[in-house]
XYZ file of N, CA and C in Angstrom:
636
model
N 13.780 -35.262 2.662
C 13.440 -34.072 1.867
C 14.235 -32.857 2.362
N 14.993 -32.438 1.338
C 15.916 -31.236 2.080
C 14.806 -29.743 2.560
N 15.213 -29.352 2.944
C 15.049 -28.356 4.045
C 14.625 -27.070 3.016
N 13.312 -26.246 2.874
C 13.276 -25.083 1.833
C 13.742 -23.834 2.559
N 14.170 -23.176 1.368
C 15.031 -21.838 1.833
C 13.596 -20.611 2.185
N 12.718 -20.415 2.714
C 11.923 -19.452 2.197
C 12.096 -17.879 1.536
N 13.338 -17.871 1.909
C 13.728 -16.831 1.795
C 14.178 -16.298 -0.205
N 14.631 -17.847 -0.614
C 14.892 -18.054 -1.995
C 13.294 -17.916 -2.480
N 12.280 -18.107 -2.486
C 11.138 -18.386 -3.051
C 10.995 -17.502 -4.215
N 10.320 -17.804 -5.122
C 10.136 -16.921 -6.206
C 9.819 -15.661 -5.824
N 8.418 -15.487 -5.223
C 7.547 -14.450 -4.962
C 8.499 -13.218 -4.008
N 9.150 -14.308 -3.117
C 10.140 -12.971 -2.432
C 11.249 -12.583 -3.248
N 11.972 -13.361 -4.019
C 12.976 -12.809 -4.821
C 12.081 -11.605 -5.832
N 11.071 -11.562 -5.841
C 10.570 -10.343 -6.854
C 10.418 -9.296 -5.719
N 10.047 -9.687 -4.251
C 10.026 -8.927 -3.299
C 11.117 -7.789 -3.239
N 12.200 -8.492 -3.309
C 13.704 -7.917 -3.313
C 14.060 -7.371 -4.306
N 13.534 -7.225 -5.567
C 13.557 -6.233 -6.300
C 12.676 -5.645 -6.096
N 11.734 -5.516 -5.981
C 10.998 -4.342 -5.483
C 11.563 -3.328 -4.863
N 11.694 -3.758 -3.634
C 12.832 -3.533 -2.555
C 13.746 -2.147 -3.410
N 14.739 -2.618 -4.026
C 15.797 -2.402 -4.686
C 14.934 -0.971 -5.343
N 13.998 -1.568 -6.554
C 13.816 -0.291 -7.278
C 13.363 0.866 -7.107
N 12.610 0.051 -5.511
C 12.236 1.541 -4.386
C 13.086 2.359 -4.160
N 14.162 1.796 -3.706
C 15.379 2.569 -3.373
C 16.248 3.703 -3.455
N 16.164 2.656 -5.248
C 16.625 3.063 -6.466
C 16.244 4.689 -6.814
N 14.442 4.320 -6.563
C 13.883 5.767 -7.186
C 13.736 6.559 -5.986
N 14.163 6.637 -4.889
C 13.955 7.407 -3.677
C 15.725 8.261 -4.108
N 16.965 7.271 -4.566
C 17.554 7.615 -4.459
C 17.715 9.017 -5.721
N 17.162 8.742 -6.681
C 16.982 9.746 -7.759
C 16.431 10.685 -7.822
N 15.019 10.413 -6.879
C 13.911 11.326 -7.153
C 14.200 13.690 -6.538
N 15.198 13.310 -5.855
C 15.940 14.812 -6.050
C 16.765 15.384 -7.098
N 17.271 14.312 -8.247
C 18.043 14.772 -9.539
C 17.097 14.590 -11.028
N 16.418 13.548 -10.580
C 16.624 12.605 -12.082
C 14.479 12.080 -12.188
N 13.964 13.273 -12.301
C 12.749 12.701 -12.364
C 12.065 11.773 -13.039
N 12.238 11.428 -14.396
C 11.667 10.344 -14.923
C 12.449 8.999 -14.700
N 13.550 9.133 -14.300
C 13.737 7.746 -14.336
C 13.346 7.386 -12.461
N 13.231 8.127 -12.022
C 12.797 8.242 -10.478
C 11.373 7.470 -10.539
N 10.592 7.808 -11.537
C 9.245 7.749 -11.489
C 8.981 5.922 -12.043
N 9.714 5.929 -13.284
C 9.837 4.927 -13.264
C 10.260 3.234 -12.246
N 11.717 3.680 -12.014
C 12.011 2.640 -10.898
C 10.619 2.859 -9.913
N 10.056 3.881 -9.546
C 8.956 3.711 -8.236
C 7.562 2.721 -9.425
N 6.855 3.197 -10.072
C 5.959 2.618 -10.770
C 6.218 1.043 -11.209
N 7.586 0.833 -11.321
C 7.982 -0.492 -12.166
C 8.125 -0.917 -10.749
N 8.397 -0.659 -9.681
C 8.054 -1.691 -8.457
C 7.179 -1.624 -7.705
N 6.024 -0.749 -8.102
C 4.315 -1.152 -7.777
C 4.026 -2.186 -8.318
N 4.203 -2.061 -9.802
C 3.436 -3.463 -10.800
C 4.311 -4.565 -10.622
N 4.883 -4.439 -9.658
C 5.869 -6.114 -9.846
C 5.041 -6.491 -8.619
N 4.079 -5.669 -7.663
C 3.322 -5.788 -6.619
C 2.115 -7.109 -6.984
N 1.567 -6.804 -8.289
C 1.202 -7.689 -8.928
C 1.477 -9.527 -9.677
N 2.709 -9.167 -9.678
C 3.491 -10.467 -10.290
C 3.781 -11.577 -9.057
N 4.206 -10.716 -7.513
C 4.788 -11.667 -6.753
C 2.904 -12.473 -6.398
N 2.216 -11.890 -6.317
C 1.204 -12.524 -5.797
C 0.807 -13.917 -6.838
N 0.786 -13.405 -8.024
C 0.330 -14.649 -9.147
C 1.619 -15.813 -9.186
N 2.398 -15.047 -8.680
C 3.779 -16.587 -8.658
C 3.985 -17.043 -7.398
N 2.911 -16.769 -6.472
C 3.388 -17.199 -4.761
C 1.907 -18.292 -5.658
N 0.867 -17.803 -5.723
C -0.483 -18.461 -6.057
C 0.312 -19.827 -6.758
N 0.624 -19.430 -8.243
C 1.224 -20.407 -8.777
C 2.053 -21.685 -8.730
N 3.000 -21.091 -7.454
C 4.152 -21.955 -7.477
C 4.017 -22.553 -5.926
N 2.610 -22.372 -5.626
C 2.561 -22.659 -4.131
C 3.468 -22.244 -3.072
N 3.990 -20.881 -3.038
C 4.864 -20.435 -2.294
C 4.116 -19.179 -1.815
N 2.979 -19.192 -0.851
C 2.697 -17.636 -0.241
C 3.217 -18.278 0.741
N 3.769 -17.184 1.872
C 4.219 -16.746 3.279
C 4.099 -15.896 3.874
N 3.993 -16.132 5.056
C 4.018 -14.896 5.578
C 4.724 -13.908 5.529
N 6.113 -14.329 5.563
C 7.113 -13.325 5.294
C 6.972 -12.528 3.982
N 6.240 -13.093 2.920
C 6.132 -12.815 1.812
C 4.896 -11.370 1.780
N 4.123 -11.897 2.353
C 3.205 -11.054 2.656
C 3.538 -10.071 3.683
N 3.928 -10.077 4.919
C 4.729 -8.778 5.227
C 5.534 -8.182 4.560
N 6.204 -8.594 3.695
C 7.447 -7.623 3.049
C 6.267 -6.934 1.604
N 5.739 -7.586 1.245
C 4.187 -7.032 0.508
C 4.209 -5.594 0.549
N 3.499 -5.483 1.971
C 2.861 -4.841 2.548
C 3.704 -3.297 3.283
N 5.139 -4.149 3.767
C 5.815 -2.781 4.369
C 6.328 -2.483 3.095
N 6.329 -3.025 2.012
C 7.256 -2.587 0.665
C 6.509 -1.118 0.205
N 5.004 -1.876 0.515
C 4.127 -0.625 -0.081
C 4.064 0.592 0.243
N 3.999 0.535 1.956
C 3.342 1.352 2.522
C 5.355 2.642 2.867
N 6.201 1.564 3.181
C 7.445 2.349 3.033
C 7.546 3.565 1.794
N 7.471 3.047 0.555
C 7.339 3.135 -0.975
C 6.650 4.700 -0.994
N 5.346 4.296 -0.335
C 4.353 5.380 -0.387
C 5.017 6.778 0.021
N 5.244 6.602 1.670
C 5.497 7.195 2.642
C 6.758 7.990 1.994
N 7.671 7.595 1.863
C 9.043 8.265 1.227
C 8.626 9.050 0.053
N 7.531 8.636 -0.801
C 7.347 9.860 -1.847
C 6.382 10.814 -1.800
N 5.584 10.717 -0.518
C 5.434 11.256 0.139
C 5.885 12.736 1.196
N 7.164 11.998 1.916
C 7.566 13.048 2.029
C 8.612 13.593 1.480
N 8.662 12.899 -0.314
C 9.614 14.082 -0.989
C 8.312 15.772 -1.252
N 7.402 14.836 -1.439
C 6.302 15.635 -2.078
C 5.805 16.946 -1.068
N 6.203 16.261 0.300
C 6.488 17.390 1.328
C 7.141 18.598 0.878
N 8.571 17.801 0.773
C 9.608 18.878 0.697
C 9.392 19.884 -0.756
N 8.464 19.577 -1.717
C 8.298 20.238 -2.982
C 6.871 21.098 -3.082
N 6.072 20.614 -2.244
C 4.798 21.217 -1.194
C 4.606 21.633 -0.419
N 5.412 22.774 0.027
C 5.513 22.833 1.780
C 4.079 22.997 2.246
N 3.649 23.730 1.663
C 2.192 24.567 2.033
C 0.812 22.995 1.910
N 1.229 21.934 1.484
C 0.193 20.962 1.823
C 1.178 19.866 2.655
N 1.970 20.754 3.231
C 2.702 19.075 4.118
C 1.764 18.568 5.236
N 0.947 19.147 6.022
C -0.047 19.107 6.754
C -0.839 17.523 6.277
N -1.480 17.563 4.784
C -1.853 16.714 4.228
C -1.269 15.307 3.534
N 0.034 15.691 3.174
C 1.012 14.901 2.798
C 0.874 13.883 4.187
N 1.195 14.605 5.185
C 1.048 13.947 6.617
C 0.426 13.121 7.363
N -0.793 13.311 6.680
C -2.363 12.715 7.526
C -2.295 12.087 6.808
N -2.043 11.313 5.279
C -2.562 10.447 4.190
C -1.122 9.799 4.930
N -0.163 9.736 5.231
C 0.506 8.808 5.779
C 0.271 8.152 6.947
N 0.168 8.914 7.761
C -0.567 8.337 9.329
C -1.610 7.868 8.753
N -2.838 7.907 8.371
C -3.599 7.046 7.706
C -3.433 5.624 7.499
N -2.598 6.066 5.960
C -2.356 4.565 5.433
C -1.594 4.023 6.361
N -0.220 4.249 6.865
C 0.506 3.221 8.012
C -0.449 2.788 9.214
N -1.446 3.809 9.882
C -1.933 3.037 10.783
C -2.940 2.237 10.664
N -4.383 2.417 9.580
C -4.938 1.749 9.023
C -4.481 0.397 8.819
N -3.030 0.134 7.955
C -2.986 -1.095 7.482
C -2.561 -1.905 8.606
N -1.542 -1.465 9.414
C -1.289 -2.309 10.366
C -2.220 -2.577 11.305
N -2.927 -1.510 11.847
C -4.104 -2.179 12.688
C -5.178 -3.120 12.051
N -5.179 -3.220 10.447
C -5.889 -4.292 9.731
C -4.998 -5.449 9.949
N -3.150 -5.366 9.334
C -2.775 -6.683 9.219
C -2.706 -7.359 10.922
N -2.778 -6.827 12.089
C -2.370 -7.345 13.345
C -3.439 -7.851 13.951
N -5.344 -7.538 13.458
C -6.181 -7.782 13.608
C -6.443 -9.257 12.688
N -5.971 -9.290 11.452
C -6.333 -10.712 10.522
C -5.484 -11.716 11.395
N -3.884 -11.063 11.362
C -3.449 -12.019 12.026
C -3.647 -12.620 13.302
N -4.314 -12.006 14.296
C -4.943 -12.409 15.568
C -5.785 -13.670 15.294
N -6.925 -13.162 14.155
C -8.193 -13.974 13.804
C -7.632 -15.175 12.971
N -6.606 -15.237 12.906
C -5.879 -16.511 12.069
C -5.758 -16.462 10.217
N -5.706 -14.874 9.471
C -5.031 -14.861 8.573
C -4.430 -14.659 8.071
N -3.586 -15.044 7.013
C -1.737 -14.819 6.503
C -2.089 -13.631 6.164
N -2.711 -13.087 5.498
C -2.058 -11.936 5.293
C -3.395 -10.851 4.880
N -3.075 -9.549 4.783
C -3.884 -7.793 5.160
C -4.947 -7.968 3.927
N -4.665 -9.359 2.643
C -5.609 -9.252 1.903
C -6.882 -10.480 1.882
N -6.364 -10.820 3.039
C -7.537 -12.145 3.563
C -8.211 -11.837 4.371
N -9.922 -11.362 4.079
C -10.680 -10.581 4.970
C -11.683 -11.668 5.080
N -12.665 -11.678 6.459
C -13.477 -12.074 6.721
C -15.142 -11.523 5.626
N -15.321 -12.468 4.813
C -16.598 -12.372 4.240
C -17.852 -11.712 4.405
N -17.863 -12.105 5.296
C -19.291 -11.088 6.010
C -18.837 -10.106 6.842
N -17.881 -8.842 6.301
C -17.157 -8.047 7.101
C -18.075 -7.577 6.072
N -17.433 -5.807 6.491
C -17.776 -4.657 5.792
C -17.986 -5.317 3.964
N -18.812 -4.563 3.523
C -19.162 -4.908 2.393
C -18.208 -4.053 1.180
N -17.802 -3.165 1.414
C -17.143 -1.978 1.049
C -15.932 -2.807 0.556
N -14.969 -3.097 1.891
C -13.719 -3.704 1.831
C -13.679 -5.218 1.205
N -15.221 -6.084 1.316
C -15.128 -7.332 0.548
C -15.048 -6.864 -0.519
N -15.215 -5.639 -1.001
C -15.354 -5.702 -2.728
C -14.245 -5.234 -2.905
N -13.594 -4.185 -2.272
C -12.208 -3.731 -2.632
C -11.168 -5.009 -2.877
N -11.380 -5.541 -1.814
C -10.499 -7.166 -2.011
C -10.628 -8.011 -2.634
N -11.898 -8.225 -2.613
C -11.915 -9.463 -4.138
C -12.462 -9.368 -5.414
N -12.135 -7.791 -5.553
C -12.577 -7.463 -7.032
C -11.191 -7.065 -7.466
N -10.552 -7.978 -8.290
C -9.191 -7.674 -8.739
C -8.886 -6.400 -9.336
N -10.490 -6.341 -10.357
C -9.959 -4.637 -11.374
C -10.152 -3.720 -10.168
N -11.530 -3.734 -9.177
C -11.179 -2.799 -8.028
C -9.900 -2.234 -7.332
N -9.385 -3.324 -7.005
C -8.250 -3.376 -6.564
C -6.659 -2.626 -7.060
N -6.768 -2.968 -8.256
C -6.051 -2.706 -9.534
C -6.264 -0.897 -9.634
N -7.704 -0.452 -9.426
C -7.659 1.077 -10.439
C -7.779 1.760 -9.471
N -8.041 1.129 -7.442
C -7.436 2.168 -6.581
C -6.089 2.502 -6.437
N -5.707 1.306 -6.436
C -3.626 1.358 -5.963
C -3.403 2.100 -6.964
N -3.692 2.062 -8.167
C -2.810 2.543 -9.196
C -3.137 3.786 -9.794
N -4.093 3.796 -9.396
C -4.651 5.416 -9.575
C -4.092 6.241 -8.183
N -4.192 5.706 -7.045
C -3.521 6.459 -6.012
C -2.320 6.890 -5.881
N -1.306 5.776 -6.853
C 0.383 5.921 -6.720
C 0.279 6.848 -7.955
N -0.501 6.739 -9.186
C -0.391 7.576 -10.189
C -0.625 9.139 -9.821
N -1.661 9.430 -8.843
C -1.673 10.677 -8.616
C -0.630 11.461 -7.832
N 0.277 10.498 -6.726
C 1.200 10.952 -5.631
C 2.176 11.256 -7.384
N 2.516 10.701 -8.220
C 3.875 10.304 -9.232
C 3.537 11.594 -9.598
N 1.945 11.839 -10.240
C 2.178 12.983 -11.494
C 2.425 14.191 -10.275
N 2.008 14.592 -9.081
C 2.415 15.568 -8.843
C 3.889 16.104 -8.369
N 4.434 14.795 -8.325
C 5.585 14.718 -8.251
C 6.058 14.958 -9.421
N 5.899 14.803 -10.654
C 6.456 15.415 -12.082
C 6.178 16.523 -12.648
N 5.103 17.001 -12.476
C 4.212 17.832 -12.674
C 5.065 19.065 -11.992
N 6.090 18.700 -10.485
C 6.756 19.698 -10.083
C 7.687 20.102 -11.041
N 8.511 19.050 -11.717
C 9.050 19.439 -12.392
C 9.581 19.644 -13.724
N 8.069 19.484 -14.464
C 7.523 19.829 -15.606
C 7.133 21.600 -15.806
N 8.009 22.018 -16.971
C 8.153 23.710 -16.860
C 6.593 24.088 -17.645
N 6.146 23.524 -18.472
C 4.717 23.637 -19.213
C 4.239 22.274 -19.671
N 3.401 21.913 -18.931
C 2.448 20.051 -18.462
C 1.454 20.680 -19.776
N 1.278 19.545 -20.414
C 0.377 19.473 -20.915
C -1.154 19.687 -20.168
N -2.214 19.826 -20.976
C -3.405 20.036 -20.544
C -4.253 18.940 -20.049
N -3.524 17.505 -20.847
C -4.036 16.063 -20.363
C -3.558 15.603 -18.986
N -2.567 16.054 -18.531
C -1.928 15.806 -17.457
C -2.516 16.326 -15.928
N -3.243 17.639 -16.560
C -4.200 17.933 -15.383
C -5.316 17.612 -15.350
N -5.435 16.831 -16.388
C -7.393 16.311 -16.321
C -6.520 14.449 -15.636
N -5.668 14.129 -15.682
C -4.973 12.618 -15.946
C -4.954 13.001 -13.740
N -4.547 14.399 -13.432
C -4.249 14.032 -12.303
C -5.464 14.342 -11.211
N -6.548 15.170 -11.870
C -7.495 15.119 -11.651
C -8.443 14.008 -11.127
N -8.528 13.206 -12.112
C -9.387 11.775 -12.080
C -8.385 10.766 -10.784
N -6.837 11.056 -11.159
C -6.499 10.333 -9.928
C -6.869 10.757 -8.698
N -6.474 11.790 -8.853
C -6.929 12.346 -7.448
C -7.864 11.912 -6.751
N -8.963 12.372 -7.549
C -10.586 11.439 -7.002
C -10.682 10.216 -6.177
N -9.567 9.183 -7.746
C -9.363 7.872 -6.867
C -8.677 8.201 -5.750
N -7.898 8.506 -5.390
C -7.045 9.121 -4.072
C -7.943 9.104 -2.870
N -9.202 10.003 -3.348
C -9.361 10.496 -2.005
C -10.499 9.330 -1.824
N -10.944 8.499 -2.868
C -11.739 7.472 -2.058
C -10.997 6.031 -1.705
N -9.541 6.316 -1.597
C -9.012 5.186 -1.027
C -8.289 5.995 0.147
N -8.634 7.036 0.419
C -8.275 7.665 1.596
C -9.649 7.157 2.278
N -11.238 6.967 1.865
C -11.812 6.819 2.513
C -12.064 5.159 2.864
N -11.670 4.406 1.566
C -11.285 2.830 2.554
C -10.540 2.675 3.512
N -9.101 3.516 3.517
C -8.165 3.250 4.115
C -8.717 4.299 5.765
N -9.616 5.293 5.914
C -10.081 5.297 7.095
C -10.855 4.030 7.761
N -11.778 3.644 6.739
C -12.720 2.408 6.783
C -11.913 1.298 7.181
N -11.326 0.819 6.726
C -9.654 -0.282 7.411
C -9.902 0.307 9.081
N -9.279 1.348 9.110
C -9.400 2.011 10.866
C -10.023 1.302 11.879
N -11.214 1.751 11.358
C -12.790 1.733 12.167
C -12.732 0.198 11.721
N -12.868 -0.359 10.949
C -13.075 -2.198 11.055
C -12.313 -2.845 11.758
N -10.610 -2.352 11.947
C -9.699 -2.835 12.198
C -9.932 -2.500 13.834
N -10.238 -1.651 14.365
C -10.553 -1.153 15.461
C -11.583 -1.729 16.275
N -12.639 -2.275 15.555
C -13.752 -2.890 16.228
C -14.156 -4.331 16.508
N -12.874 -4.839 15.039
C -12.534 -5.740 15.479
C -11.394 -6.531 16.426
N -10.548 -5.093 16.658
C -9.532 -5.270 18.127
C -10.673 -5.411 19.091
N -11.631 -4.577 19.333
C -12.295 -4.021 20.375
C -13.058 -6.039 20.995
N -13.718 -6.174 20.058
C -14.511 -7.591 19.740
C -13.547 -8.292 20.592
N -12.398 -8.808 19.749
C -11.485 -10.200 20.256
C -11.052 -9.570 21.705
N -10.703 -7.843 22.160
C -10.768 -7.992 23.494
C -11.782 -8.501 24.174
N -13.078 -7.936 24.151
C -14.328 -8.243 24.928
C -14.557 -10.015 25.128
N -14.224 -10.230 24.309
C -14.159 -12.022 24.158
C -13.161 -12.516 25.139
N -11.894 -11.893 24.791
C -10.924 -12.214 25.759
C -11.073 -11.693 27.221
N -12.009 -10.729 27.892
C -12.491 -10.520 29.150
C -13.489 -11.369 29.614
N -14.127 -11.556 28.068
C -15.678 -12.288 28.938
C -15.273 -14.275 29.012
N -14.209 -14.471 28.467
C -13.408 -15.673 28.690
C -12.590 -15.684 29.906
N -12.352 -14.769 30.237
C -11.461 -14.454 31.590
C -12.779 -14.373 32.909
N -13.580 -14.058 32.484
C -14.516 -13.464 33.587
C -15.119 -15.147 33.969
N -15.320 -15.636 32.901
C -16.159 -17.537 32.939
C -14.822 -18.118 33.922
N -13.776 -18.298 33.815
C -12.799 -18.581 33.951
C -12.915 -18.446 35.665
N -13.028 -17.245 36.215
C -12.922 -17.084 37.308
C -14.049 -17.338 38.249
């Protein structure tokens, strides 16, 4: 049986465009706002596709799932701090919702992976009740991310929109909201992710302590 490429796999080749259209719209997003907004939005929802064709085609990985995950949180972070540079007066905040989300997720994905799972969206069941539902409620799932990237986008257009419609501030409104209660999962990630470092140490002392 020849040898698989993982790297060819479906799910990561959508990875790599992702990749790309991130790029793409980081590279625009100082000239060319709508099509900026686009390439970033059109490689959130492809966030969606690699997962149903790794499911499908029996191809999840790990690698697949890290590149997931830094795709996102990179993605974020960079429009982020364009939104800095067009906000000076909330860069403070721009700031903390990044340290947040980057440290949150990784101290979640380095904690699953300890406990033996592939990847930041395979949580232990009888964990927090909060985060079981965020995770395995697909529309949950679905109307935080996308309400969160929708609110970072419109204020990012919204900069440079000379007279926004009136729907656009009720549209960034409601995101917002979502925003700030996936600012409060993504503290919640923290504190779980944290206690469950804390746990597998104490285990790993009180295994050391029998030991001796």
């Amino acid at each position: 049986m020849a040898e698989e490429n993982i790297f060819l796999f479906v799910p990561n080749l959508i990875g790599y465009a992702r990749v790309v259209l991130a790029l793409l719209a980081f590279y625009l997003m100082p000239c060319c706002p709508w099509p900026a907004v686009c390439c970033y939005l059109l490689s959130a929802l492809l966030d969606a596709f690699d997962g149903h064709a790794a499911r499908a085609l029996s191809q999840a990985t790990k690698f697949g799932a890290m590149m997931d995950m830094l795709t996102d949180r990179c993605a974020t972070m960079c429009l982020l701090v364009n939104l800095s540079l067009l906000y000076p007066s909330y860069t403070f905040l721009f700031q903390l919702s990044m340290c947040l989300d980057i440290a949150s997720h990784w101290l979640h994905l380095h904690s699953s992976t300890i406990k033996g799972s592939a990847s930041h969206k395979t949580i232990d069941l009888s964990g927090n009740p909060v985060l079981r539902v965020y995770y395995t409620s697909k529309p949950v799932l679905f109307v935080m991310c996308a309400g969160n990237e929708l609110f970072f986008c419109l204020l990012y257009l919204l900069h440079h929109i000379q007279e926004p419609a009136a729907w656009l501030y009720w549209l960034l409104g409601l995101c917002g909201t979502i925003c700030l209660l996936k600012s409060g999962i993504s503290l919640l990630h923290l504190v779980t992710a944290s206690q469950n470092m804390a746990a597998l140490d104490a285990a790993e002392r009180e295994k050391a302590v029998k030991k001796q």
